[in-house]
Amino acid sequence: MRQLYRLWPTVCVALAPGLASASVSTSCAASAMDVVVVGGGLAGLCATIEAAKRGAKVTIIDKEANLGGNSAKASSGMNGANTQAQRDQGITDSVEKFIEDTLSSGDGLAVVELVHTLAEQSRETHEWLKSLGLHLSDVVQLGGHSTARTHRFPPTPEGKPQPVGWTLVSGLRKILETELKDQVTIRTKSSFKELLIEDGRVMGLNFEHENGTEQLRGTVVLTAGGYANDHADSSLLDLHTPALAKLPTTNGPFATGDVIKALVKQEAGVKTTLMDKVQIHPTGFIEVKQPNFHTKFLAPEALRGSGGILLCHGKRFANELGRRDYLTEEMFKHCKPLFDKEENPLSAAMLLTEEAVEKYGSGAMGFYKFKGLVQDVGTVEAAAEAMGTSAEVLKKTLEDYNEAAERGQDKFGKKVFPVRFPSTAHLYVAFVTPTLHYCMGGLAINVRTEVLHSDGQPIPNLYGAGEVTGGVHGNNRLGGNSLLECAVFGRMAGAQAAEKAKDGRCDTERGSAGGA
Ligand SMILES: Cc1cc2nc3c(=O)[nH]c(=O)nc-3n(C[C@H](O)[C@H](O)[C@H](O)COP(=O)(O)OP(=O)(O)OC[C@H]3O[C@@H](n4cnc5c(N)ncnc54)[C@H](O)[C@@H]3O)c2cc1C
């Protein structure tokens, strides 16, 4: 069937020998092709741009009033191997090392072909973003990576921070609203309801908005994000990972997995994978004034990548640049609820020097200070007091840390020490807790982003990318790999959907030619 579709553009040309090539391409390939994208985070925006640039007419729907999703909240960065930014900073990396780190983090559960594609296309994806005016030129090293490969936007020349997720999303959305405005329709407050399936092929979807239900026909790209904030009665968290379901979350209220639930309810035959693999991020900020508030601001991994260390009872307990699942486990083993109050969440203190703050970006830190998430305490004594621990214990911890940094290795296996903690250092303190953060599971896709049927075959005309899909990360996602996944596979899904829409157009032409 697939091959037949691919043949049709040629067949159309053969059926219309008298047409000039320009008009042949209009009827067979270019103009009225429709693609419908569900979800306006990074994956959806990349899919939309790629499809529109290939000549498709695209409608992107999002249930929220604004596009952006969790992508807009991303704050650490986006990975890439062998990029220009790495070379400019003298960082040695390779696609092979990136693949190795990602597969190792996935504990054998990641789909190898997807990981290869992710890493192999990372450099080109950064080039693509750069060509759209989005140059991620700063690079830091996050936990579980063997080198620095997480790319960020530097502050503006005026010192204004450029948060990675927000900057990507707003930059791409602007392209939809300007350069691509004649080809792209944005429908917000519009919620996916069900697929239109005819003869086993997806022909479009129904969605709901303020004034009722509407139908859109076309190839469909699903980019509706994850379910790490799904606390409804039919919660996917309760169903697949009940032990973690009550933890706080970093995710927005939209991250409820309703597209997956709708497809299951519709009995669309989709295959899901790794649904019980939900990532707990070890460092959600605790707001001291309301420690039990369910939604947490993320204390981004880049804070640890810039030199922040983690302490319980004034002592370090782990390699701060270890994997997220390892750090979370160590926190559960070594830490207690904030201020030893049973009703409070489990808590570790994060300690930063002025130098680490500068490395991370003092502008962005201003926001955390303003929100009361980070305290500017100054001296070691003041830091100890804020943490409720003894100054002597803290001093000893910092001396040991500095000695390990000199040696280049500590007892936890840490080998990268972005900063030292001299006794005169100006210090900052924050409290952090393990927090639901990311869904490694979701819709199963193949390496062409085709959504798979439970029999393992692609469902015709249905594509997926980003957090709504599963398999790229296996058991544990490396920091910075999600934004990359959204961009790499989002683009691919948009391109595939546009090409398939072209074929569908020819399918229609075939009908009229046959009737004549
Ligand atoms: C606080 C935070 C910080 C992060 N930092 C990083 C980072 O630095 N680096 C990194 O790689 N990853 C990071 N992540 C993870 C990453 O941001 C997300 O996994 C990724 O952006 C998901 O993108 P997406 O496009 O798949 O989904 P999203 O960006 O979440 O977008 C999904 C969209 O789909 C819409 N939607 C949902 N259901 C429906 C429906 N039924 N109908 C219509 N629309 C629907 C939602 O409203 C949403 O706008 C972070 C996540 C969080 C929460």
XYZ file of C-alpha atoms and ligand atoms in Angstrom:
569
model
C 0.000 0.000 0.000
C 2.794 2.398 1.025
C 4.650 1.781 -2.193
C 1.521 2.397 -4.217
C 1.147 5.860 -2.648
C 4.717 6.674 -3.493
C 4.105 5.784 -7.138
C 1.117 8.042 -7.599
C 2.858 11.350 -8.392
C 4.456 9.603 -11.364
C 1.146 8.078 -12.385
C -0.507 11.501 -12.284
C 2.088 12.904 -14.645
C 1.529 9.982 -16.991
C -2.227 10.556 -16.977
C -1.868 14.206 -17.912
C 0.766 14.309 -20.612
C -0.424 17.610 -22.076
C 0.053 19.566 -18.814
C 3.005 21.836 -18.335
C 5.245 20.689 -15.535
C 4.210 23.601 -13.269
C 0.544 22.676 -13.423
C 1.356 19.007 -12.972
C 3.125 19.791 -9.763
C 0.138 21.895 -8.608
C -2.352 19.114 -9.113
C -0.180 16.248 -7.922
C 2.164 17.574 -5.395
C 2.068 21.034 -4.071
C -0.916 23.081 -3.101
C -3.931 21.862 -1.139
C -2.298 19.226 1.057
C -3.397 19.165 4.662
C -1.508 18.219 7.758
C -2.994 18.448 11.229
C -0.631 18.772 14.176
C -1.941 18.094 17.702
C -0.013 20.002 20.369
C 1.974 23.205 20.084
C 5.117 22.488 22.098
C 8.536 22.182 20.514
C 7.762 18.918 18.696
C 4.549 20.342 17.225
C 6.163 23.612 16.203
C 9.045 21.828 14.470
C 6.610 19.476 12.702
C 4.481 22.409 11.554
C 7.402 24.371 10.175
C 8.849 21.398 8.343
C 5.487 20.413 6.843
C 4.663 23.974 5.799
C 8.095 24.466 4.240
C 7.369 21.424 2.115
C 4.257 23.095 0.788
C 1.631 21.579 3.090
C -1.281 23.501 4.522
C -1.015 22.888 8.235
C -3.450 23.355 11.101
C -1.917 23.143 14.546
C -4.340 22.693 17.437
C -3.625 23.106 21.125
C -6.024 22.780 24.026
C -4.401 25.664 25.904
C -4.874 29.375 25.203
C -1.202 29.631 24.231
C 1.205 27.359 22.417
C 4.348 26.221 24.214
C 3.503 23.308 26.514
C 6.254 22.031 28.787
C 8.731 22.981 26.086
C 8.327 26.615 27.073
C 9.426 25.713 30.626
C 12.661 23.985 29.653
C 15.569 25.570 31.410
C 18.720 23.437 31.132
C 19.302 23.066 27.413
C 19.274 20.915 24.305
C 21.899 18.302 23.514
C 24.009 17.958 20.410
C 27.225 16.166 19.479
C 29.991 17.553 17.277
C 28.318 20.918 16.994
C 29.948 24.160 15.990
C 29.292 25.539 19.505
C 31.216 22.629 21.046
C 34.083 23.099 18.611
C 34.164 26.849 19.334
C 34.626 26.006 23.020
C 37.248 23.321 22.413
C 34.938 20.510 23.613
C 35.698 17.063 22.210
C 32.658 14.906 21.541
C 31.411 12.332 19.068
C 28.117 10.894 17.875
C 29.293 7.480 19.133
C 29.916 8.795 22.668
C 26.525 10.491 22.666
C 24.831 7.260 21.576
C 26.728 5.330 24.232
C 25.707 7.730 27.025
C 22.058 7.716 25.940
C 21.856 3.942 25.612
C 23.621 3.436 28.916
C 21.157 5.793 30.616
C 18.259 3.878 29.063
C 19.379 0.627 30.763
C 18.780 -1.457 27.648
C 15.196 -0.275 27.224
C 15.756 2.470 24.644
C 15.070 1.683 20.983
C 18.564 1.600 19.497
C 17.569 2.928 16.039
C 15.794 5.911 17.582
C 18.846 6.731 19.687
C 21.109 6.546 16.637
C 18.840 8.899 14.723
C 18.677 11.290 17.679
C 22.450 11.537 17.951
C 23.263 11.409 14.250
C 20.864 14.235 13.428
C 21.734 16.402 16.414
C 24.354 18.563 14.732
C 22.214 19.203 11.667
C 19.271 20.049 13.921
C 21.319 22.707 15.711
C 22.332 24.090 12.302
C 18.667 24.183 11.271
C 17.712 26.106 14.409
C 20.609 28.470 13.836
C 19.349 29.091 10.301
C 16.030 30.119 11.891
C 17.830 32.624 14.113
C 18.034 30.341 17.171
C 21.688 29.814 17.932
C 22.319 27.810 21.097
C 25.931 28.783 21.504
C 26.625 28.096 25.219
C 27.438 24.532 26.280
C 27.310 22.900 29.746
C 27.691 19.350 31.020
C 24.710 17.673 32.648
C 24.401 14.487 34.707
C 25.072 11.174 32.949
C 26.915 12.783 30.017
C 30.562 11.975 29.415
C 31.222 15.498 28.138
C 29.669 18.956 27.844
C 26.971 18.778 25.123
C 23.920 20.562 26.499
C 23.403 23.746 24.515
C 21.832 26.945 25.823
C 21.274 30.510 24.728
C 23.730 32.976 26.244
C 22.278 36.085 27.935
C 21.688 39.032 25.594
C 24.479 41.632 25.387
C 22.429 43.630 27.930
C 22.638 40.676 30.327
C 19.002 39.574 29.917
C 18.582 35.804 30.325
C 17.252 33.845 27.358
C 15.603 30.745 28.859
C 16.094 27.893 26.439
C 12.538 26.576 26.139
C 10.797 29.907 26.018
C 13.261 31.322 23.491
C 12.879 28.306 21.191
C 9.107 28.229 21.373
C 8.562 31.956 20.915
C 11.091 32.100 18.058
C 9.425 29.232 16.188
C 5.916 30.483 16.830
C 6.913 33.824 15.322
C 7.911 32.030 12.127
C 4.440 30.460 11.918
C 2.840 33.855 12.388
C 4.968 35.695 9.841
C 6.856 33.813 7.138
C 4.438 30.836 7.113
C 1.222 32.627 7.969
C -0.464 31.824 4.645
C 0.072 28.119 5.128
C -0.413 27.649 8.847
C -3.580 28.003 10.902
C -3.191 28.054 14.675
C -6.232 26.912 16.669
C -5.851 27.305 20.422
C -8.374 26.234 23.091
C -8.960 23.322 20.750
C -8.785 19.865 22.211
C -8.193 16.636 20.299
C -11.152 14.274 20.611
C -10.640 11.329 18.261
C -9.051 10.211 15.016
C -11.043 9.739 11.835
C -10.156 6.253 10.695
C -11.338 4.853 7.365
C -10.312 1.427 6.128
C -7.576 1.332 8.747
C -6.092 4.649 7.557
C -6.143 7.895 9.496
C -7.960 10.559 7.469
C -8.044 13.380 10.028
C -9.495 14.076 13.440
C -12.304 15.598 15.452
C -11.557 18.287 17.985
C -13.556 20.311 20.475
C -13.479 24.033 21.077
C -15.590 26.634 22.836
C -18.322 26.505 20.193
C -18.545 22.769 19.599
C -16.864 19.983 17.692
C -15.116 20.283 14.335
C -13.486 17.943 11.894
C -10.143 18.414 10.158
C -9.073 16.124 7.347
C -5.444 15.385 6.587
C -2.474 13.397 7.756
C -2.068 13.697 11.509
C 0.995 14.387 13.654
C 0.575 13.754 17.375
C 2.804 15.961 19.535
C 0.615 16.352 22.622
C 3.296 15.865 25.296
C 3.326 13.659 28.383
C 1.201 12.804 31.418
C 3.367 13.738 34.403
C 0.575 15.947 35.749
C -2.265 13.502 35.197
C -4.265 13.325 38.393
C -7.694 12.740 36.899
C -9.885 9.805 37.949
C -8.594 7.775 35.016
C -5.003 8.887 35.679
C -2.276 7.225 33.628
C 0.059 7.732 36.594
C -2.274 5.848 38.930
C -2.677 3.146 36.334
C 0.971 2.617 35.421
C 3.057 3.879 38.328
C 0.842 4.224 41.397
C 3.745 4.420 43.871
C 4.937 7.703 42.331
C 1.596 9.229 41.446
C 1.348 11.446 44.531
C 4.717 13.178 44.147
C 4.712 16.858 43.152
C 5.300 17.737 39.504
C 7.219 20.232 37.397
C 4.720 19.851 34.552
C 2.021 22.258 33.431
C -1.687 21.439 33.992
C -2.054 20.367 30.346
C 0.290 17.356 30.760
C -2.509 14.853 31.304
C -1.976 12.358 28.497
C -5.494 12.827 27.168
C -4.543 12.070 23.557
C -3.194 8.673 24.583
C -6.300 8.063 26.693
C -8.583 9.097 23.822
C -6.822 6.731 21.405
C -7.080 3.854 23.850
C -10.771 4.631 24.468
C -11.403 4.850 20.730
C -9.731 1.458 20.316
C -7.578 2.984 17.577
C -5.228 0.034 17.928
C -2.184 2.109 18.903
C 0.722 0.421 20.587
C 1.997 2.061 23.772
C 5.361 1.382 25.319
C 7.168 1.874 28.674
C 4.141 3.589 30.222
C 5.417 2.862 33.740
C 8.704 4.684 33.113
C 8.126 8.128 34.545
C 11.163 10.192 35.392
C 11.502 11.692 38.824
C 13.699 14.774 38.706
C 15.705 14.974 41.923
C 15.570 18.741 42.176
C 12.193 20.436 42.136
C 12.512 23.694 44.128
C 10.669 23.738 47.448
C 9.067 27.097 48.194
C 9.831 27.426 51.895
C 6.630 29.415 52.528
C 4.418 26.758 50.938
C 6.494 23.554 50.874
C 3.580 21.286 49.992
C 2.441 23.158 46.906
C 1.945 20.435 44.279
C 3.516 22.126 41.241
C 7.216 22.857 41.586
C 9.539 25.129 39.683
C 12.379 23.011 38.400
C 15.844 23.581 39.838
C 17.441 22.895 36.451
C 20.197 20.379 36.115
C 22.316 23.164 34.665
C 22.558 24.562 38.208
C 24.467 21.426 39.187
C 26.261 21.526 35.829
C 27.431 25.017 36.800
C 28.752 23.852 40.177
C 25.808 23.515 42.594
C 26.214 20.744 45.176
C 23.590 18.794 47.152
C 23.644 18.267 50.908
C 21.597 16.485 53.542
C 22.374 17.283 57.197
C 25.283 19.432 55.958
C 26.950 16.529 54.108
C 27.177 15.511 50.489
C 25.653 12.134 49.699
C 26.098 11.604 45.931
C 27.747 12.682 42.697
C 25.680 15.710 41.734
C 26.387 14.990 38.082
C 25.111 11.419 38.270
C 21.967 10.276 36.506
C 18.613 11.545 37.689
C 17.343 8.150 38.839
C 20.555 7.562 40.854
C 20.370 10.956 42.557
C 16.697 10.529 43.370
C 17.400 7.143 44.917
C 20.257 8.574 46.985
C 17.999 11.369 48.197
C 15.371 8.876 49.316
C 18.122 6.999 51.185
C 19.880 9.922 52.866
C 17.541 12.888 53.222
C 14.609 13.776 55.481
C 11.557 16.010 55.129
C 12.246 19.751 55.063
C 13.076 21.050 58.554
C 12.403 17.518 59.855
C 8.646 18.062 59.723
C 6.853 14.887 58.683
C 4.224 16.772 56.694
C 6.883 18.425 54.503
C 8.397 16.903 51.360
C 11.732 15.105 51.357
C 14.424 17.728 51.001
C 18.087 18.263 50.168
C 19.835 21.618 50.265
C 21.484 22.923 47.103
C 24.520 25.110 47.742
C 25.928 27.452 45.112
C 28.799 29.925 45.016
C 28.669 33.290 43.295
C 30.886 31.770 40.592
C 28.366 28.967 39.946
C 25.587 31.538 39.777
C 27.563 33.533 37.210
C 28.173 30.393 35.165
C 24.478 29.523 35.235
C 23.448 33.110 34.441
C 22.864 35.658 37.169
C 19.866 37.089 35.287
C 17.980 33.787 35.486
C 19.037 33.428 39.112
C 17.383 36.793 39.790
C 14.038 35.144 39.012
C 14.608 32.310 41.502
C 15.655 34.797 44.172
C 12.609 36.938 43.459
C 10.390 33.876 43.838
C 12.026 33.025 47.175
C 13.343 29.735 45.798
C 17.007 30.643 46.269
C 18.316 32.499 49.319
C 21.309 34.806 49.021
C 22.890 33.922 52.373
C 26.534 35.041 51.999
C 28.779 33.295 54.545
C 29.245 29.619 55.393
C 27.804 30.295 58.852
C 24.679 31.876 57.368
C 24.335 28.986 54.908
C 24.564 26.467 57.754
C 21.940 28.351 59.719
C 19.562 28.471 56.729
C 19.986 24.695 56.326
C 19.518 24.019 60.030
C 22.924 22.385 60.319
C 26.203 23.055 62.140
C 28.706 25.476 60.561
C 31.554 23.112 61.524
C 29.993 20.206 59.645
C 29.420 22.369 56.579
C 32.994 23.756 56.626
C 34.399 20.223 56.756
C 32.152 19.191 53.840
C 33.406 22.074 51.725
C 37.070 21.425 52.600
C 36.663 17.781 51.594
C 35.005 18.878 48.369
C 37.849 21.257 47.506
C 40.438 18.530 48.156
C 38.549 16.083 45.930
C 38.380 18.756 43.233
C 42.166 19.127 43.415
C 42.545 15.341 43.052
C 40.010 15.293 40.201
C 37.823 12.620 41.803
C 35.693 12.201 44.915
C 34.362 9.159 46.773
C 31.113 9.261 44.791
C 32.944 9.015 41.462
C 32.531 12.677 40.537
C 35.254 13.807 38.132
C 33.991 17.192 36.965
C 34.179 20.032 39.491
C 32.933 23.228 37.832
C 33.749 25.414 40.881
C 35.544 25.294 44.264
C 34.054 26.411 47.570
C 36.717 28.677 49.168
C 35.976 29.723 52.779
C 35.411 33.287 51.573
C 32.924 32.290 48.841
C 29.596 34.113 48.708
C 26.950 31.416 49.027
C 23.367 30.773 47.952
C 21.036 28.113 49.384
C 17.916 26.431 47.980
C 15.848 23.406 49.027
C 14.941 20.739 46.500
C 12.805 17.619 46.380
C 12.180 14.683 43.984
C 9.458 15.651 41.531
C 7.523 13.985 38.688
C 9.100 15.382 35.575
C 8.983 13.430 32.348
C 7.297 10.414 30.737
C 9.700 8.077 28.979
C 6.717 6.020 27.828
C 4.056 6.795 25.269
C 3.001 5.889 21.756
C 5.363 3.484 20.039
C 6.888 4.897 16.846
C 9.396 3.598 14.339
C 12.444 5.419 13.077
C 10.314 7.225 10.468
C 8.045 8.573 13.276
C 5.148 6.423 12.094
C 2.872 5.558 15.013
C 2.693 1.802 15.386
C -0.360 -0.395 15.597
C -0.408 -3.003 18.350
C 0.555 -5.537 15.659
C 3.812 -3.599 15.156
C 2.892 -2.214 11.712
C 2.669 1.544 11.045
C -0.810 3.077 11.151
C -1.150 4.825 7.758
C -1.147 8.648 7.892
C -0.384 8.871 11.625
C 2.898 10.265 12.940
C 4.155 11.073 16.415
C 7.034 12.941 18.024
C 8.151 14.343 21.361
C 7.041 13.343 24.827
C 3.778 11.756 23.651
C 5.923 8.986 22.157
C 8.027 6.412 23.967
C 11.232 4.516 23.335
C 13.960 7.104 22.769
C 15.034 7.251 26.419
C 14.357 3.775 27.770
C 14.441 3.657 31.552
C 15.910 7.111 32.206
C 16.124 10.255 30.080
C 19.361 12.200 29.994
C 18.948 15.931 30.623
C 18.791 17.872 27.361
C 17.647 14.884 25.285
C 13.981 15.787 25.235
C 14.279 19.122 23.464
C 16.555 17.420 20.969
C 14.087 14.577 20.511
C 11.283 17.093 19.891
C 13.291 18.926 17.254
C 14.745 15.869 15.478
C 11.602 13.732 15.406
C 9.186 16.669 15.215
C 10.839 17.795 12.002
C 10.840 14.283 10.659
C 7.158 13.758 11.493
C 6.237 17.044 9.790
C 8.224 16.115 6.688
C 6.709 12.621 6.526
C 3.176 13.912 7.054
C 3.617 16.496 4.304
C 4.969 13.915 1.880
C 2.121 11.561 2.693
C -0.397 14.387 2.268
C 1.054 14.940 -1.204
C 0.469 11.312 -2.021
C -3.072 11.565 -0.699
C -3.681 14.533 -3.002
C -2.623 12.409 -5.944
C -4.950 9.735 -4.675
C -7.824 12.196 -5.167
C -6.550 13.071 -8.622
C -6.456 9.419 -9.487
C -10.183 9.220 -8.651
C -11.109 12.116 -10.942
C -8.848 10.940 -13.758
C -10.366 7.484 -13.533
C -13.899 8.908 -13.707
C -13.280 11.002 -16.790
C 10.182 22.535 34.026
C 10.731 21.695 32.922
C 12.024 21.891 32.477
C 12.545 21.095 31.445
N 13.811 21.349 30.994
C 14.275 20.619 29.949
C 15.536 20.913 29.370
O 16.209 21.853 29.768
N 15.970 20.142 28.351
C 15.230 19.105 27.837
O 15.676 18.449 26.900
N 14.016 18.829 28.349
C 13.521 19.566 29.377
N 12.287 19.292 29.873
C 11.463 18.301 29.194
C 10.932 18.934 27.903
O 10.719 20.302 28.084
C 9.635 18.303 27.456
O 9.691 16.926 27.569
C 9.395 18.626 26.001
O 9.487 20.000 25.823
C 8.052 18.103 25.539
O 7.759 18.719 24.316
P 6.511 18.262 23.479
O 6.456 19.159 22.318
O 6.548 16.811 23.276
O 5.283 18.541 24.483
P 4.858 19.895 25.167
O 5.864 20.955 25.004
O 4.426 19.586 26.551
O 3.606 20.325 24.287
C 2.456 19.536 24.245
C 1.288 20.434 23.883
O 0.170 19.595 23.581
C -0.999 20.210 24.070
N -2.025 19.191 24.277
C -2.070 18.213 25.194
N -3.188 17.492 25.053
C -3.873 18.033 24.022
C -5.119 17.750 23.400
N -5.924 16.772 23.851
N -5.518 18.503 22.361
C -4.746 19.522 21.916
N -3.570 19.862 22.486
C -3.123 19.112 23.505
C -0.555 20.868 25.369
O -1.438 21.912 25.724
C 0.855 21.348 25.018
O 0.852 22.691 24.566
C 11.756 20.079 30.883
C 10.445 19.874 31.337
C 9.928 20.676 32.337
C 8.532 20.445 32.802
